[in-house]
Short mmCIF file of C-alpha atoms and ligand atoms in Angstrom, two decimals:
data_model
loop_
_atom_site.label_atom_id
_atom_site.label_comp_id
_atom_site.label_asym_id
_atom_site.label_seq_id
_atom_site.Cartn_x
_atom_site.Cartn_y
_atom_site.Cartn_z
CA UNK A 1293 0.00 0.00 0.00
CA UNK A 1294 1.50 3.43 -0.86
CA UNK A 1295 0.33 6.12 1.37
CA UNK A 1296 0.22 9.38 -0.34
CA UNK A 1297 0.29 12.27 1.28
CA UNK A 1298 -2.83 14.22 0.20
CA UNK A 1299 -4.88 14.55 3.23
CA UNK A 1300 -8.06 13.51 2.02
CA UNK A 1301 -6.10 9.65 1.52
CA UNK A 1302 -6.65 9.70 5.54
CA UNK A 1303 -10.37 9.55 5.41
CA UNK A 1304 -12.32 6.57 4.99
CA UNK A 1305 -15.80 6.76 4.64
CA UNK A 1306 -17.98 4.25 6.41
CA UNK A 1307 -20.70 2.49 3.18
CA UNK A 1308 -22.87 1.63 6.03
CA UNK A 1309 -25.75 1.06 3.45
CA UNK A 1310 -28.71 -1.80 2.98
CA UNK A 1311 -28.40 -1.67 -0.76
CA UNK A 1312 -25.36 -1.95 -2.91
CA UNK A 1313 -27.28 0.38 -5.25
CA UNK A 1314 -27.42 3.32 -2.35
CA UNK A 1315 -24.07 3.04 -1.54
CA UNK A 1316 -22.97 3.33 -5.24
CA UNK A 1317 -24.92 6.32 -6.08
CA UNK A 1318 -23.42 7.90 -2.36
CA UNK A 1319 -19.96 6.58 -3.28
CA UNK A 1320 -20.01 8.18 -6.55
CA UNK A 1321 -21.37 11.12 -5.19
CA UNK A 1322 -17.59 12.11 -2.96
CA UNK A 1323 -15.33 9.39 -4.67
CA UNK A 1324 -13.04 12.45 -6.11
CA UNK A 1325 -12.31 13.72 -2.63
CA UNK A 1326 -12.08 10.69 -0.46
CA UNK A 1327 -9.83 8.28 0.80
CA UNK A 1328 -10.88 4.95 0.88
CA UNK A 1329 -14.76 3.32 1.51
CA UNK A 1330 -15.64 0.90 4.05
CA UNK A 1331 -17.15 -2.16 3.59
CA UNK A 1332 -18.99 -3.43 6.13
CA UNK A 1333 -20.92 -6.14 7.42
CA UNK A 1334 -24.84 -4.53 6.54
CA UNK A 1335 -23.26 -3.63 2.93
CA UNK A 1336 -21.41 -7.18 2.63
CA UNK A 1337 -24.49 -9.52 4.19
CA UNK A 1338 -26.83 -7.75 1.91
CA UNK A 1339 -24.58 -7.61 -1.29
CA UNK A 1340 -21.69 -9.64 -0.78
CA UNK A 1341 -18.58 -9.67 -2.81
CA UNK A 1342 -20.01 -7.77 -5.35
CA UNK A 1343 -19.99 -5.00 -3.49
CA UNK A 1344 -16.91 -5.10 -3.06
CA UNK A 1345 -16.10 -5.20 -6.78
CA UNK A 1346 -18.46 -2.79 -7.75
CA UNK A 1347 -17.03 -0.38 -4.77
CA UNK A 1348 -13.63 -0.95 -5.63
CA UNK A 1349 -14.29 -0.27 -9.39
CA UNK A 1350 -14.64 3.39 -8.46
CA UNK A 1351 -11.09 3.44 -7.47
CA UNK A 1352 -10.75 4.51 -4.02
CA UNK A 1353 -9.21 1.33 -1.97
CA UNK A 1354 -11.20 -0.63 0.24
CA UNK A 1355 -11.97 -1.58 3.71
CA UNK A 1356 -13.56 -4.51 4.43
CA UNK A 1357 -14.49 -4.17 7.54
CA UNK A 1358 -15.86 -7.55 8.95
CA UNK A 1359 -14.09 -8.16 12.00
CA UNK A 1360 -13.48 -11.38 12.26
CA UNK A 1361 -13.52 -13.35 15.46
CA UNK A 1362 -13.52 -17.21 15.51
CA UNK A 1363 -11.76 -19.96 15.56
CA UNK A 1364 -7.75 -19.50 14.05
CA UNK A 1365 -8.51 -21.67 11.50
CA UNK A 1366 -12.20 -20.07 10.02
CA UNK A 1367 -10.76 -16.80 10.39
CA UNK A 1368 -7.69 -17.69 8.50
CA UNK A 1369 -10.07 -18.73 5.34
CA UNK A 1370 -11.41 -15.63 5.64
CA UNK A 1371 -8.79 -13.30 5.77
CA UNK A 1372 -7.16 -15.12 3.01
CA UNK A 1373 -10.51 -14.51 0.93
CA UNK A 1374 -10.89 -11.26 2.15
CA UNK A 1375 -7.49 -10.50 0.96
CA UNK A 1376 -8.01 -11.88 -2.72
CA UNK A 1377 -10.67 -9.35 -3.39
CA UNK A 1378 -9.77 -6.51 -5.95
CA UNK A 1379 -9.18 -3.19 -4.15
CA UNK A 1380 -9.11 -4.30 -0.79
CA UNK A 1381 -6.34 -2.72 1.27
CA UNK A 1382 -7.60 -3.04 4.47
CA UNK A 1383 -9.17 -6.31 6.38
CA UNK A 1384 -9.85 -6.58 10.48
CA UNK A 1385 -10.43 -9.22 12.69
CA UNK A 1386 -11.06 -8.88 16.45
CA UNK A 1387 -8.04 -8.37 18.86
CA UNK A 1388 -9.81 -10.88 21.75
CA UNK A 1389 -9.89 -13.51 19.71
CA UNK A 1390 -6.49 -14.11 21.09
CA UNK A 1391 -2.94 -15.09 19.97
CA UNK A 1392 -3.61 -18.23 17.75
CA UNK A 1393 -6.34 -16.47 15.91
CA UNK A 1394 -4.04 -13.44 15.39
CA UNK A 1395 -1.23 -15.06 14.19
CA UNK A 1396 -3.25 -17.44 12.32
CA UNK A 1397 -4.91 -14.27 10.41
CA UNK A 1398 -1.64 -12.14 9.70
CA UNK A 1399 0.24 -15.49 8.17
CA UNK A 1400 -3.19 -15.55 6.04
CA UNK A 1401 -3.05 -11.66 5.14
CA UNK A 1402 0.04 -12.95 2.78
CA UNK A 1403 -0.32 -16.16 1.69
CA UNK A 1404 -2.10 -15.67 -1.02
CA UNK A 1405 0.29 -12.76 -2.19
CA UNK A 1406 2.92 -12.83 -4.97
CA UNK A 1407 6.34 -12.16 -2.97
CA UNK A 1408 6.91 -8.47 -3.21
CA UNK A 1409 3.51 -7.72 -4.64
CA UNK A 1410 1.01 -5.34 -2.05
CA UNK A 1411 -0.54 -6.75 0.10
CA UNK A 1412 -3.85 -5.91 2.19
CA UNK A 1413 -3.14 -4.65 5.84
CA UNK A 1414 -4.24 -6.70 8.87
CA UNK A 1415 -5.62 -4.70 11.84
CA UNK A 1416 -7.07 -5.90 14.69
CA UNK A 1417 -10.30 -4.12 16.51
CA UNK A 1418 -9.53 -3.66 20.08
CA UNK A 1419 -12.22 -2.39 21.89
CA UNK A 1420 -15.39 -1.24 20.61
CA UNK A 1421 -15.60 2.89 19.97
CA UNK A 1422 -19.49 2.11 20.98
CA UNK A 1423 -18.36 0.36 24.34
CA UNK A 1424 -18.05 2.45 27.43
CA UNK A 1425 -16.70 1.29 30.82
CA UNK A 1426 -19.98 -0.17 31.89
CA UNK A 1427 -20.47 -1.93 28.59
CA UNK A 1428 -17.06 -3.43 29.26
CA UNK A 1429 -18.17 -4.65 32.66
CA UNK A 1430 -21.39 -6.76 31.69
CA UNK A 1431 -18.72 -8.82 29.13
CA UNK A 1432 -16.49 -9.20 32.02
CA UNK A 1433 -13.76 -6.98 30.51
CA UNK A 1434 -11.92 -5.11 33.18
CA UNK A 1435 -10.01 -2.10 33.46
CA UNK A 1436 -10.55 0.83 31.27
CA UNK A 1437 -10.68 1.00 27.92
CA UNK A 1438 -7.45 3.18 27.68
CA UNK A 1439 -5.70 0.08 29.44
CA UNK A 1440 -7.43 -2.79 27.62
CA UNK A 1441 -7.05 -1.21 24.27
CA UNK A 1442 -2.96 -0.70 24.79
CA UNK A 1443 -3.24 -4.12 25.66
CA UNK A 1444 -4.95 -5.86 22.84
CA UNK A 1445 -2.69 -3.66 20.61
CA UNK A 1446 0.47 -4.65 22.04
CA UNK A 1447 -0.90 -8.42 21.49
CA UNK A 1448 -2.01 -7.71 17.97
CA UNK A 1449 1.21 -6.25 17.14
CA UNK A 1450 3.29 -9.41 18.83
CA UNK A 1451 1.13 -11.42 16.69
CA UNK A 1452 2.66 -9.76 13.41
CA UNK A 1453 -0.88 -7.66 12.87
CA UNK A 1454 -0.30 -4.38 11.29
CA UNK A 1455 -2.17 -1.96 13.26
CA UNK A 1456 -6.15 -1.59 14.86
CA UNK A 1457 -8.87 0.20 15.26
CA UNK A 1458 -9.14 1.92 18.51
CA UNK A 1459 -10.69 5.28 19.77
CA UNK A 1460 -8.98 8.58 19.50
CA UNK A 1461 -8.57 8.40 23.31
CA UNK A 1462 -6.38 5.73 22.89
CA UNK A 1463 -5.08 6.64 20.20
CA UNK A 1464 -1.75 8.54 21.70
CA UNK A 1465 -0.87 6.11 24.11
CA UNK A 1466 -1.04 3.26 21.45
CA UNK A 1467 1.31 5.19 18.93
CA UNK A 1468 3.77 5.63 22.25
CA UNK A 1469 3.04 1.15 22.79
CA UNK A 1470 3.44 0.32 19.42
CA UNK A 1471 5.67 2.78 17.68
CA UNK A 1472 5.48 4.54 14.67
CA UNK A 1473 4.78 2.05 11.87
CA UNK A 1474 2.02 0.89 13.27
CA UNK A 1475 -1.09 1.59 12.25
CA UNK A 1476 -3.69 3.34 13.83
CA UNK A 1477 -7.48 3.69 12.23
CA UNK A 1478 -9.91 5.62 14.55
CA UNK A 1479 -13.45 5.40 14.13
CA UNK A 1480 -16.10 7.58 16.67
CA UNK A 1481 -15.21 10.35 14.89
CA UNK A 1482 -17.60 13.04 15.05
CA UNK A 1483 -16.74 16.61 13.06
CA UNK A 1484 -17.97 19.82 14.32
CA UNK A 1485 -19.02 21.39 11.12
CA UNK A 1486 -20.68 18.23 10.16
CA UNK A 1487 -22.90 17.21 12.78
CA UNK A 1488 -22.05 19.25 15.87
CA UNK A 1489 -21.92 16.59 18.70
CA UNK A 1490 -24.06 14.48 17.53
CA UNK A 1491 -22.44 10.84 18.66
CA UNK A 1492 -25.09 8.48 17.57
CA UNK A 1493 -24.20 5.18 19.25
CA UNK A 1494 -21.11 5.78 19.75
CA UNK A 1495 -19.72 6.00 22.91
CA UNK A 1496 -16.13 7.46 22.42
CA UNK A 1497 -15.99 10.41 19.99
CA UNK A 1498 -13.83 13.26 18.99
CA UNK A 1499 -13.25 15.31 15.79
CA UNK A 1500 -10.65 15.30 12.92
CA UNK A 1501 -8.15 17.29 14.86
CA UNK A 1502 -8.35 15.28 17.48
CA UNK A 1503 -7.50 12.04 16.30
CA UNK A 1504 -4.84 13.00 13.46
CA UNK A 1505 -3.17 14.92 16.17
CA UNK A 1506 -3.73 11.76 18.51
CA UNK A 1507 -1.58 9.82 15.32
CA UNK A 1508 -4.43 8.36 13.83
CA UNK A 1509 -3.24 7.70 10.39
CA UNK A 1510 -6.66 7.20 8.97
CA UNK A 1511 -10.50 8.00 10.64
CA UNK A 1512 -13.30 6.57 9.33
CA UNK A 1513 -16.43 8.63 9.03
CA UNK A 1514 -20.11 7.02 8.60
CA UNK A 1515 -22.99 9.00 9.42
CA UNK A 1516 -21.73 12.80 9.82
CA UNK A 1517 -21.18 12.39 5.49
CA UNK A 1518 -23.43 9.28 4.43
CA UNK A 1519 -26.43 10.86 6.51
CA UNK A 1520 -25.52 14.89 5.71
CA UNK A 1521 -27.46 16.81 3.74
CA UNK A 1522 -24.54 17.93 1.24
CA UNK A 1523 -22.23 14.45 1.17
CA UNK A 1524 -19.99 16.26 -0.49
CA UNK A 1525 -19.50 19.52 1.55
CA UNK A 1526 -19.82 16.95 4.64
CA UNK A 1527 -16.67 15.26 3.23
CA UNK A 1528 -14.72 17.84 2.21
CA UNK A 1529 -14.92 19.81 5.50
CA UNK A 1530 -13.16 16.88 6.92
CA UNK A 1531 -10.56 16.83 4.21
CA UNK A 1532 -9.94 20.20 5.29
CA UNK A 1533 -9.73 19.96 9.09
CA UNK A 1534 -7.41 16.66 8.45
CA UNK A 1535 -4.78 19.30 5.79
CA UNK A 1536 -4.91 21.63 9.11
CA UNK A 1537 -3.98 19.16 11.61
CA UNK A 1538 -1.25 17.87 9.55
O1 LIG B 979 -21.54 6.34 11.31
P1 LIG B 979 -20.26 6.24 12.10
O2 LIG B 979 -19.29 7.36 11.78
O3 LIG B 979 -20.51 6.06 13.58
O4 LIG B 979 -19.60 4.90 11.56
C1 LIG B 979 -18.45 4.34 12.13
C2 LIG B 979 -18.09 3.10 11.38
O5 LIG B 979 -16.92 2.55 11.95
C3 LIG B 979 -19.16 2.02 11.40
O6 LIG B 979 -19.17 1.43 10.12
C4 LIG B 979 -18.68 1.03 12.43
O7 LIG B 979 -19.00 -0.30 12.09
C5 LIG B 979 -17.16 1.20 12.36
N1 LIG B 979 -16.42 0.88 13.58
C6 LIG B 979 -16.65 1.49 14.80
N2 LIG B 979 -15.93 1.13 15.92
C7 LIG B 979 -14.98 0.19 15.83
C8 LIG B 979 -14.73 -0.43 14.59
C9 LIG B 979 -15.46 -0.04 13.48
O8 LIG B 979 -17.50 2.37 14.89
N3 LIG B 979 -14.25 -0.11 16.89
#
């Protein structure tokens, strides 16, 4: 993966859709002045791989964004699938499903790979941006999120996984954990111009600034673009606050 250095190749913008016809007509609508799109699992279980073909087609690389968590040796066929499909530069599993399964998923990220050719990136999800303390609690996690996230990145990145997705609150003291080439994708985010503070269900947000300046090297955006009244203007003003943070 080449990262160039236009800001807008930091944004990736969440196709949280029910039709692969909607998201295509958004897609098209801010392709020019995105980053990536995000496939996830409402676009993928009703479209499937076509949508990621069809997404990818547009140009813009691809998240899929199905966060796997099973057994090492299901999740391994499906990161190896995941990481055959055209465009796709990004695949996640989940960080608790524990060494094996990590390891299991980050030999599969390249197997499929011509030596030297580009591969997808592996990240892992640590904890939920919708999951607060108390949400943590009723699943038995302990600590904080700060803590467990640090943790679960530290695993990942023992486990030869190329970055996660964590919150911009933990975004800082993974970058100090992990170190520099590891990547960090924040999700939560939640622009001021865009949708004041408007979280929806998520627990743990902050804006543009925030998270680039927390070393987020990419944020995904859903709803304050796919849900504004001018997508485009919606996804620009982020492109804008990311060039300022730089
Ligand atoms: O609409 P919104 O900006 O909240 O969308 C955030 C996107 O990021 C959603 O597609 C969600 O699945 C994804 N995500 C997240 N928290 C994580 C991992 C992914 O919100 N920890």
């Amino acid at each position: 993966m080449t990262f160039d250095a236009h800001p807008r190749s930091s944004l990736i913008v969440a196709l949280d859709f029910d039709s692969l016809k909607s998201a295509l007509s958004f897609a098209k609508q801010v392709a020019d002045i995105v980053g990536m799109f995000k496939v996830g699992s409402q676009l993928f279980s009703n479209a499937g791989p076509e949508a990621v073909r069809q997404v990818a087609a547009l140009g813009n690389g691809v998240f899929l964004d199905l966060k796997y968590h099973d057994i090492p040796n299901t999740v391994a066929g499906a990161v190896l699938a995941s990481a055959a499909m055209p465009g796709v530069q990004l695949v996640n599993v989940h960080a608790l499903g524990g060494s094996a399964m990590l390891k299991a998923a980050a030999q599969a990220v390249s197997a499929g790979v011509p030596m030297g050719a580009d591969r997808p990136r592996l990240i892992a999800v640590t904890v939920l941006t919708s999951m607060d303390q108390k949400t943590m609690r009723e699943v038995g996690m302990t600590g904080s999120p700060l803590t467990r996230a640090v943790k679960l990145a530290q695993l990942a990145k023992k486990c030869g996984v190329d970055g996660v997705v964590a919150s911009v609150q933990e975004a800082k003291a993974i970058r100090k954990a992990c170190g520099r080439d590891f990547l960090i994708v924040t999700p939560g985010v939640r622009p001021l111009e865009t949708g004041g503070e408007k979280k929806d269900d998520q627990a743990r947000t902050a804006t543009p600034t925030q998270a680039i300046q927390a070393g987020a090297d990419y944020i995904v955006v859903g709803r304050p673009i796919t849900a504004a009244s001018d997508p485009r203007a919606a996804a620009q003003a982020v492109v804008d606050e990311i060039a300022v943070a730089k």
